[in-house]
Short mmCIF file of C-alpha atoms in Angstrom, two decimals:
data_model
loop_
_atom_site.label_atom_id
_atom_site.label_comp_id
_atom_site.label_asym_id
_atom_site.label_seq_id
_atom_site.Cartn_x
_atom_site.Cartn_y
_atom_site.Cartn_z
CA UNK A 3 32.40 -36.27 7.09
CA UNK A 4 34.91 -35.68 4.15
CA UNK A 5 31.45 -35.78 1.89
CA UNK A 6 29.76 -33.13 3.90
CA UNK A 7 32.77 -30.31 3.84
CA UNK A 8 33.23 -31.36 0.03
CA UNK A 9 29.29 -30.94 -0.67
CA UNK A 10 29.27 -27.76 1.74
CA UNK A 11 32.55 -26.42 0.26
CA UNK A 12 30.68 -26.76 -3.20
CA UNK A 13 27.68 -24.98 -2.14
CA UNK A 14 29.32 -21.96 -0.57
CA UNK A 15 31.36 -21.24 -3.77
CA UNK A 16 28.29 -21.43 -6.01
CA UNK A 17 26.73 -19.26 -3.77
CA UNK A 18 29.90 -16.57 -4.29
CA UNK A 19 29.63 -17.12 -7.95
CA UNK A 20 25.96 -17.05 -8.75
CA UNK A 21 24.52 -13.62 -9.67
CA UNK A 22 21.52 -15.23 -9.33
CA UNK A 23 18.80 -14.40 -6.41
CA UNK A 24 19.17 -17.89 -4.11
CA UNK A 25 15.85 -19.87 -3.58
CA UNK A 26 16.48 -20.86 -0.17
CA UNK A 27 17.10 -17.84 2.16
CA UNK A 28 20.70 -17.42 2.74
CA UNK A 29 23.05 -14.96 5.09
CA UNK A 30 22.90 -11.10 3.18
CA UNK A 31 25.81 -10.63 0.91
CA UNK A 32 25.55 -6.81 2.29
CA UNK A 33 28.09 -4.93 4.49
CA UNK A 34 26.93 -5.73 8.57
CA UNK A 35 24.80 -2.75 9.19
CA UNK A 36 23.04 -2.26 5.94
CA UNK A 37 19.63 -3.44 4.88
CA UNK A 38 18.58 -5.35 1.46
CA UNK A 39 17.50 -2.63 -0.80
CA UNK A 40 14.03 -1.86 -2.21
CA UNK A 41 13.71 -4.10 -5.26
CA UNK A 42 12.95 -1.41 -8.13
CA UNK A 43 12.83 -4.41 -11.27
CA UNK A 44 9.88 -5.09 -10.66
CA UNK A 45 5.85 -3.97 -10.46
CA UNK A 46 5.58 -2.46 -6.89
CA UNK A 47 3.89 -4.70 -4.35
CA UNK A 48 1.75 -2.20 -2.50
CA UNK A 49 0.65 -3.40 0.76
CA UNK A 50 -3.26 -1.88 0.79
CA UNK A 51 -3.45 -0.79 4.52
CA UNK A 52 -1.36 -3.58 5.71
CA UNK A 53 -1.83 -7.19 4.75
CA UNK A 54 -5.53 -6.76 5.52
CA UNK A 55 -6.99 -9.73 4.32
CA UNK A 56 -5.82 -11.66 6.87
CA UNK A 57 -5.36 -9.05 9.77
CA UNK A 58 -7.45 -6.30 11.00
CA UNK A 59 -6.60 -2.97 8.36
CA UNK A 60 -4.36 -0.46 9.22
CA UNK A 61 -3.11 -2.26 12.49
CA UNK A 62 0.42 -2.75 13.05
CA UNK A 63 0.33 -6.29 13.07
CA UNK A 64 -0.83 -6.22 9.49
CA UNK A 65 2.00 -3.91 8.65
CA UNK A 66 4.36 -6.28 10.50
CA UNK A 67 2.49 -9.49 8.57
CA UNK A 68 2.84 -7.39 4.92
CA UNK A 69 6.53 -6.19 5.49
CA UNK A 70 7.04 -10.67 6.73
CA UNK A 71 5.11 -11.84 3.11
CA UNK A 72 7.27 -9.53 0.83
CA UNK A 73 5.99 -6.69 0.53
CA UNK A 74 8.11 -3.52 -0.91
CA UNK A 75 5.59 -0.74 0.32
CA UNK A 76 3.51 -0.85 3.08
CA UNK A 77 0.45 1.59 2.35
CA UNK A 78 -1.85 3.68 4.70
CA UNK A 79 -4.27 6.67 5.04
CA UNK A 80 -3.79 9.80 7.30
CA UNK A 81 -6.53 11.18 9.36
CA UNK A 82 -6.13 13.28 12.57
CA UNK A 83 -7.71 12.93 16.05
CA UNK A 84 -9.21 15.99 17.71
CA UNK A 85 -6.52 17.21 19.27
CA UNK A 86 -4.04 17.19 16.11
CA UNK A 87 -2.27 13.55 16.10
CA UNK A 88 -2.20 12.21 13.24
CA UNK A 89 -3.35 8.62 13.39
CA UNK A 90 -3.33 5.32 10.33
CA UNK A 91 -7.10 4.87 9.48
CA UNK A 92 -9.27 4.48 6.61
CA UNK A 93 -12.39 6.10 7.26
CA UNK A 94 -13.67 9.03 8.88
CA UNK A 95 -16.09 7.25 11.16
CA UNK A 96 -14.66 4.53 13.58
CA UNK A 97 -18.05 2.67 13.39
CA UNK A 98 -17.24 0.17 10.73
CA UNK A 99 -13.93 -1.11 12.22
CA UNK A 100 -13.17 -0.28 15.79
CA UNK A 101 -15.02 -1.43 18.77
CA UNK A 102 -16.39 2.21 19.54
CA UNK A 103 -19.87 1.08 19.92
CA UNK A 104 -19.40 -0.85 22.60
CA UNK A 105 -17.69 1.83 24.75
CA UNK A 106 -21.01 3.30 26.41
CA UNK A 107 -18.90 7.10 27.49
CA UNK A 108 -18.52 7.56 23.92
CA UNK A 109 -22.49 7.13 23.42
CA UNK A 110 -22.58 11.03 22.92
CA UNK A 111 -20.20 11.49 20.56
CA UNK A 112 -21.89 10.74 17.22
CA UNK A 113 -22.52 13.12 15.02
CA UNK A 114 -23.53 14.10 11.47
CA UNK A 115 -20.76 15.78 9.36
CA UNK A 116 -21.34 16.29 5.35
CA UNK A 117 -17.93 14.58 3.97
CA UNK A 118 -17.65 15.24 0.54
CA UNK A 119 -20.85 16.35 -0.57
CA UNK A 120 -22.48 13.82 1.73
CA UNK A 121 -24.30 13.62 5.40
CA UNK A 122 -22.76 11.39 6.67
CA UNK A 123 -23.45 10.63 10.84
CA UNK A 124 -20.81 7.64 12.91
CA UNK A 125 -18.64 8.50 15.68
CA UNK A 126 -15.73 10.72 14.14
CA UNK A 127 -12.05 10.64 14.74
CA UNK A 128 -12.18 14.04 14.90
CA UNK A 129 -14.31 14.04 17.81
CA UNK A 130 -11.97 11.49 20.17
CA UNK A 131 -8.55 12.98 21.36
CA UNK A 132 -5.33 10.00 20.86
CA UNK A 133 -5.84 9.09 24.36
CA UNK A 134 -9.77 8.05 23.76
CA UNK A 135 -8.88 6.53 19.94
CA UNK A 136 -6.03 4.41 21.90
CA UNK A 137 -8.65 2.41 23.98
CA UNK A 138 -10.70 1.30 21.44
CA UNK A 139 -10.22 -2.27 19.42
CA UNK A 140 -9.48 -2.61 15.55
CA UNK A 141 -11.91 -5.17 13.87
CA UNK A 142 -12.22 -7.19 10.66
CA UNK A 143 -14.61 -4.53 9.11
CA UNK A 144 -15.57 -7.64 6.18
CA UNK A 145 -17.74 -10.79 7.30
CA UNK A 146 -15.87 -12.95 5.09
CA UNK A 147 -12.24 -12.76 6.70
CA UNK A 148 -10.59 -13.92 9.84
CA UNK A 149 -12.73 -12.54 13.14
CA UNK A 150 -10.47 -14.52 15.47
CA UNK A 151 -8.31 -11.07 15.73
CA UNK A 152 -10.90 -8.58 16.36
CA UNK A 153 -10.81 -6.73 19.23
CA UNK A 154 -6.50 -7.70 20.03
CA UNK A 155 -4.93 -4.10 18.18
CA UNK A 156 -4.99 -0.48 18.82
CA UNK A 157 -4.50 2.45 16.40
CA UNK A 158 -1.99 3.47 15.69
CA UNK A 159 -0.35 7.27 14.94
CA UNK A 160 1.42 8.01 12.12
CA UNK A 161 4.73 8.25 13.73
CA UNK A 162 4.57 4.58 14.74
CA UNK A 163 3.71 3.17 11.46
CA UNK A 164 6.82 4.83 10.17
CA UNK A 165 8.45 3.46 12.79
CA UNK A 166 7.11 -0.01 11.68
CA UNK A 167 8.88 0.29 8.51
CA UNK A 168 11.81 1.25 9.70
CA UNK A 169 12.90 -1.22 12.22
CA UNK A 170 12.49 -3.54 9.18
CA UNK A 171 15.55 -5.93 8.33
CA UNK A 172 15.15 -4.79 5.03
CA UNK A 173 14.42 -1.18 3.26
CA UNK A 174 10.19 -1.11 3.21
CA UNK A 175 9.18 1.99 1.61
CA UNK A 176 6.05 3.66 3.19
CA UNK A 177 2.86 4.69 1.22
CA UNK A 178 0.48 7.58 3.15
CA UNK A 179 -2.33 8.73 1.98
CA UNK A 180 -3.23 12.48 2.94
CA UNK A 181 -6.61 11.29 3.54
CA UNK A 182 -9.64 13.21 3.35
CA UNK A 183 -7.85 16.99 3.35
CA UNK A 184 -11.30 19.37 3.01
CA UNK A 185 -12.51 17.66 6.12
CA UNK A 186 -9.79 17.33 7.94
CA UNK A 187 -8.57 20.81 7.80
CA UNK A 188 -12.58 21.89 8.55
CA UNK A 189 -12.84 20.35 11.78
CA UNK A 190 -8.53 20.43 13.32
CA UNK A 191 -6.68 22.94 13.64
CA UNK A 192 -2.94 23.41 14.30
CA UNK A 193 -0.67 26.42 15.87
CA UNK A 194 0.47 29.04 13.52
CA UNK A 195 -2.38 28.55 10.94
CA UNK A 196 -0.87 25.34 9.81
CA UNK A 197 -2.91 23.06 7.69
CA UNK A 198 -3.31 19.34 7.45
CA UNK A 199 -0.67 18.85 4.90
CA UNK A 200 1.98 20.77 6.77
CA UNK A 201 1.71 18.19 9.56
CA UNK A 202 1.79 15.08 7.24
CA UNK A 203 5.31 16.51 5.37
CA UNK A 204 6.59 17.77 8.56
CA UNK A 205 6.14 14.30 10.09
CA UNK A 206 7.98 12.61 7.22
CA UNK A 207 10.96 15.13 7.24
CA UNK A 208 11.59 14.14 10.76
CA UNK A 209 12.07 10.43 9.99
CA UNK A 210 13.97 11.52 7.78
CA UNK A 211 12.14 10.94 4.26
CA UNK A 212 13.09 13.10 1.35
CA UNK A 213 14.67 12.61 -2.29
CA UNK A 214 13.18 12.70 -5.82
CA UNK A 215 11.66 9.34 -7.28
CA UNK A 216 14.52 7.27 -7.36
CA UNK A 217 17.32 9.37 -6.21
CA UNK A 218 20.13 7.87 -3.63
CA UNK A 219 18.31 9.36 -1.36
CA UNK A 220 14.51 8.34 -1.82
CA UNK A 221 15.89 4.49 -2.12
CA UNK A 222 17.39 4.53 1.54
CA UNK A 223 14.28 5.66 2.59
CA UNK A 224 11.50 5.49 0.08
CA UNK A 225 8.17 7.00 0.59
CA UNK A 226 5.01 8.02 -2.15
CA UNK A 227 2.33 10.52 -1.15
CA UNK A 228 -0.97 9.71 -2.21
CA UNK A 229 -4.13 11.72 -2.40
CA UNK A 230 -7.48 12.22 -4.29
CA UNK A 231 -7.27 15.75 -3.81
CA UNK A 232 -5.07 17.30 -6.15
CA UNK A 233 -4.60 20.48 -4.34
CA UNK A 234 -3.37 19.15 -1.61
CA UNK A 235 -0.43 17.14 -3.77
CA UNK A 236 0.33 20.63 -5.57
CA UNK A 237 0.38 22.06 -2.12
CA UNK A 238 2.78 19.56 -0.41
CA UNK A 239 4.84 19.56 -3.81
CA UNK A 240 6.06 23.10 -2.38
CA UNK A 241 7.16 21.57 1.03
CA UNK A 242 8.79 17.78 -0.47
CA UNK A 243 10.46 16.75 -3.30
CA UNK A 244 9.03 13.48 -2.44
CA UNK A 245 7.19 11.39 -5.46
CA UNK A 246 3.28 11.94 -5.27
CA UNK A 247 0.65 9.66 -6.57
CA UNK A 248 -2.74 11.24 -7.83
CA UNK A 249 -5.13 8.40 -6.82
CA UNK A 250 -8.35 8.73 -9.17
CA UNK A 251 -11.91 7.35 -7.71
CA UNK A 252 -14.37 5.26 -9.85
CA UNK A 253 -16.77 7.64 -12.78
CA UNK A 254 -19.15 8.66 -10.96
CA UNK A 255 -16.93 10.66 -8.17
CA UNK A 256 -16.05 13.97 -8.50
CA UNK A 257 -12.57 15.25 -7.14
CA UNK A 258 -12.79 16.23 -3.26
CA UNK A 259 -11.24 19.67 -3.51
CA UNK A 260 -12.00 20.91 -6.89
CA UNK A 261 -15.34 19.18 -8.47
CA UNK A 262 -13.62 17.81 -11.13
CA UNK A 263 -14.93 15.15 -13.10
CA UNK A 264 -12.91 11.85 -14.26
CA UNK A 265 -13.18 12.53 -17.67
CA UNK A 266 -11.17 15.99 -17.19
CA UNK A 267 -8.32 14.66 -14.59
CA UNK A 268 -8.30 11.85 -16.61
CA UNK A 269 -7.54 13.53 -19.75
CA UNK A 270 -4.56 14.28 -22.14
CA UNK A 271 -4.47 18.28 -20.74
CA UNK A 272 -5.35 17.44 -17.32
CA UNK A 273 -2.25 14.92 -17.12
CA UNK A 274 -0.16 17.68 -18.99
CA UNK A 275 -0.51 19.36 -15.88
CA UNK A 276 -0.60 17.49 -13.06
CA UNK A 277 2.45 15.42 -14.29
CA UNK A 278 4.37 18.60 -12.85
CA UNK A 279 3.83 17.73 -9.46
CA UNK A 280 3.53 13.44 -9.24
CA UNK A 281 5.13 10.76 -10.82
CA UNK A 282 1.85 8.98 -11.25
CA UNK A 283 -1.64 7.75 -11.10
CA UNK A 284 -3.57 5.49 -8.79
CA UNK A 285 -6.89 4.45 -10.54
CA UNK A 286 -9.34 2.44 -9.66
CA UNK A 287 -9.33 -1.16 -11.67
CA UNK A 288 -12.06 -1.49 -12.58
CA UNK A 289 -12.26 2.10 -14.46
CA UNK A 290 -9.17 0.98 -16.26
CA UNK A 291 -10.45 -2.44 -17.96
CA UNK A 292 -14.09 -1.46 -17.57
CA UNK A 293 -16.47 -4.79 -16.29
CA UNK A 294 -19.87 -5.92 -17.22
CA UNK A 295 -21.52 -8.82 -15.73
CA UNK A 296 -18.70 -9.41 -14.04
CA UNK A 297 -16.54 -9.61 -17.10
CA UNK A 298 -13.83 -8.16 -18.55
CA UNK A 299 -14.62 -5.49 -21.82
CA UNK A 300 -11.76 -4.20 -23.96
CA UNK A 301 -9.06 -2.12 -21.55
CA UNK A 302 -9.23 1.62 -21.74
CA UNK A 303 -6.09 3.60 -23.16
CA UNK A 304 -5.45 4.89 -19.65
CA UNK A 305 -2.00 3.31 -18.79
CA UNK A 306 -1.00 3.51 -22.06
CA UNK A 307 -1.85 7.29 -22.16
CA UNK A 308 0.04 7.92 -18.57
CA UNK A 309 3.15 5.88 -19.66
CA UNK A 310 3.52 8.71 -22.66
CA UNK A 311 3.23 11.18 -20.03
CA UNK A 312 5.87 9.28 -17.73
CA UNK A 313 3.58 8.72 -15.39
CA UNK A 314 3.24 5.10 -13.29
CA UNK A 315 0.38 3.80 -12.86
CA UNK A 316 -0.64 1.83 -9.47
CA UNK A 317 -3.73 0.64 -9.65
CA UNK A 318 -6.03 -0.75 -6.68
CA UNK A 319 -7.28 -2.88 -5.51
CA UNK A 320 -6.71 -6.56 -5.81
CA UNK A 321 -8.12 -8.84 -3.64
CA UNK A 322 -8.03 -12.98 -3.23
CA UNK A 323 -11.42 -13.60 -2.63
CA UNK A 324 -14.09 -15.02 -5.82
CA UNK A 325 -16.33 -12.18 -5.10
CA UNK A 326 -13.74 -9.88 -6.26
CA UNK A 327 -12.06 -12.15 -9.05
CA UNK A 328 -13.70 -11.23 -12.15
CA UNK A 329 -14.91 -14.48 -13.91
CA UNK A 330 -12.14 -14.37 -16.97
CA UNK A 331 -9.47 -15.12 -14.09
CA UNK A 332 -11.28 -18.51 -13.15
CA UNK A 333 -11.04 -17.46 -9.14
CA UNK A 334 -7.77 -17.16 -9.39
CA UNK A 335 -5.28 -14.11 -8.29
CA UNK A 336 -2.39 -15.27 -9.92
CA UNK A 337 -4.42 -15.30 -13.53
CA UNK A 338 -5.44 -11.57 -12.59
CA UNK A 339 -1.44 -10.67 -11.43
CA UNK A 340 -0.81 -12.14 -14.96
CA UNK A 341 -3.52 -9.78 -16.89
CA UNK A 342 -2.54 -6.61 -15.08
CA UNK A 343 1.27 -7.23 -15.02
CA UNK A 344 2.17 -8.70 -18.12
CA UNK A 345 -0.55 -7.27 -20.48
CA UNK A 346 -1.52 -4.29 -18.94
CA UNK A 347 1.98 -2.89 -18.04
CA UNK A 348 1.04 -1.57 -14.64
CA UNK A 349 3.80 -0.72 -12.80
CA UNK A 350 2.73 -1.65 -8.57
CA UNK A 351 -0.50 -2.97 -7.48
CA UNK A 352 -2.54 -1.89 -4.34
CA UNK A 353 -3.06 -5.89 -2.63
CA UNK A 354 -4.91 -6.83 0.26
CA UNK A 355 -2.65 -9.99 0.43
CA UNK A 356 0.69 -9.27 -0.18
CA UNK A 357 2.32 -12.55 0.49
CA UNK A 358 0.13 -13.60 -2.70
CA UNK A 359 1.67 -11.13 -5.12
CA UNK A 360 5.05 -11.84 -3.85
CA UNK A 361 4.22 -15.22 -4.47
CA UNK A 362 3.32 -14.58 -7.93
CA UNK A 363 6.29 -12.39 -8.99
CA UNK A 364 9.03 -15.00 -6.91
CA UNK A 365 7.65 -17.38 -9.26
CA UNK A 366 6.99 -15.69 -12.60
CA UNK A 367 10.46 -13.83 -12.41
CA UNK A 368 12.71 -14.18 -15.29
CA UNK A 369 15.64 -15.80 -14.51
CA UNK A 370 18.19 -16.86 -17.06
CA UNK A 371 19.70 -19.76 -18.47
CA UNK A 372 22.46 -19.51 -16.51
CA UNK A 373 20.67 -18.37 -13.10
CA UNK A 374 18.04 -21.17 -13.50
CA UNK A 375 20.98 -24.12 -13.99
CA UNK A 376 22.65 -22.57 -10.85
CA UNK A 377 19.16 -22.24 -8.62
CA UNK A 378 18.60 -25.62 -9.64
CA UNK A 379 21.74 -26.76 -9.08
CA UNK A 380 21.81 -25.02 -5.29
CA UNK A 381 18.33 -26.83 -5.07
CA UNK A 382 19.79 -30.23 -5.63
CA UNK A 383 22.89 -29.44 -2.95
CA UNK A 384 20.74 -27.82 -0.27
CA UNK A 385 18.74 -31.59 -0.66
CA UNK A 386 21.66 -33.30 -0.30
CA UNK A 387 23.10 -31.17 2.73
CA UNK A 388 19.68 -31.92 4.48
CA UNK A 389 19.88 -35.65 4.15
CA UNK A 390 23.59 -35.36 5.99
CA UNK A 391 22.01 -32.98 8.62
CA UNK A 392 19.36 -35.82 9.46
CA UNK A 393 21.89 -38.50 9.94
#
């Protein structure tokens, strides 16, 4: 016994001393009440719609799987049902992920809308009130990932994924998208001639978001807006003070709102201007370090142009599986977290598997000299603790 309290007296003052982070999960050193705080050190992990590669997207047991595997933002997109909610989902049809197909008094309700640019026909979330969207089924929308959960989660509004985040043990920022804004605002309306982005900002200021990037007040509760429709982030910059990501689509896609090109809002003047209203860019990978064959070419100047505009870059989106790995990473994600974060200089990553990426950047931080002799040191006791514990 007199072995035990020595070893155990041993390991609690290292613990005291160390300025280390501890590898085994240990009782917060924080005051009862508060919360870890948002690492900031680091490349953001960006949870892309949840942890989605392993649970149906956008459902609130992938947020609750993401915020479990590490992740420091949870990210979603903002549509709006018919009669004004606004609900967590990716597209504007339900057809590719929900169960709406098999619900035969919906049968009528598909239509053909043009969505930016495009006819485009599905059964529309615009068309089903929160009551009808609630009883239909989130699905694995890709062949190639789990099924076994299809058909087990609602959808869920925007107010409850905020909620999600906040009942966390630990500060989780939150990452909404005002999703599709020209559409939106064409087929919902609100009292009082309010738009679509009036709803998504008032929504946040009741939870209680608000602060400049990285004030006292964004890190208790931090929050970016994202949007491919650069209007709209000009437009809520006059309602938040909240940081805003411009997210920019691959080449060939014109902006939503204004018809611009990706050569012009990717440009030197274009980012003289928009850098008055976000605090960065969310581009597309691939556009970044273009691919042929499914290789690798030379990377663009791109992040290195937006860092001299102090501007972050987040691209998206990174995904385990070989069909997205491009062949220089040898099917592996950690070679591609290594490309983007140490040579590329990114600065968070959109992931469908978060608990990968946290993986990653547990193991790859730097530690020093002195922090790894006491981790490893705290290694050897917590061994030696265990082997009492079994006896």
């Amino acid at each position: 016994m007199g072995s035990a309290c020595l070893i155990l007296f041993a390991l609690s003052c290292l613990i005291v001393g160390s300025a280390a982070r501890p590898f085994y999960p240990l009782p917060s050193k924080v005051a009862e009440g508060e919360r870890q705080p948002l690492q900031t050190s680091r490349p953001y992990n960006i949870a892309h719609r949840g942890s989605n590669g392993e649970l149906p997207e956008e459902t609130a047991a992938a947020y609750v799987r993401a915020i479990k595997e590490g992740a420091d933002f949870i990210e979603t997109d903002i549509l709006s049902s018919k009669d004004g909610v606004l609900i967590c989902f990716h597209n504007v049809t339900l057809d590719n992920t929900t169960d709406v197909a098999q619900h035969k008094e919906f049968a009528n309700r598909n239509r053909t809308y043009v969505v930016q640019g495009i006819n485009t026909t599905g059964f529309f979330t615009v068309d089903f009130t929160l009551k009808e969207l609630k009883s239909l089924r989130a699905r694995q929308s890709f062949p190639y990932r789990d099924q076994q959960y299809n058909g087990k989660f609602q959808i869920i509004t925007f107010e409850e994924y905020i909620t999600i985040a906040l009942d966390a043990t630990r500060v989780v920022g939150i990452y909404p998208e005002i999703k599709n804004p020209v559409f939106i605002n064409e087929h919902v309306k609100w009292p009082n001639g309010k738009k679509f982005e009036d709803m998504f900002v008032e929504t946040l200021k009741k939870y209680g978001y608000k602060g400049s990037y990285l004030s006292d007040e964004w890190k208790k509760q931090p929050a970016f807006i994202q949007s491919f429709a650069p209007t709209s982030l000009v437009y809520a910059s006059n309602l938040t003070d909240l940081p805003k990501i411009f997210l920019i689509d691959e080449i060939t896609i014109p902006t939503q709102d204004t018809n611009q090109s990706y050569w012009e809002i990717t440009s030197d003047g274009y980012f003289d201007f928009i850098k008055n209203y976000v605090v960065g860019i969310g581009p597309w990978k691939d556009t970044v370090v273009p691919v042929v064959n499914n290789y690798l070419q030379p990377p663009t100047d791109l992040v290195a142009r937006a860092h001299a505009h102090n501007l972050e870059v987040h691209p998206y989106t990174y995904r385990n599986e070989n069909m997205f790995l491009h062949l220089n990473f040898n099917q592996d994600p950690y070679e591609e977290y290594e490309f983007w974060i140490h040579k590329m200089g990114v600065d968070g990553l959109f992931t469908d598997f978060t608990g990968s990426l946290h993986n990653y950047q547990e193991w790859t931080s730097p530690l020093s000299s002195k922090d790894s002799n006491e981790t490893s040191l705290l290694h050897k006791i917590a061994v030696m603790v265990s082997s009492y514990e079994r006896v």
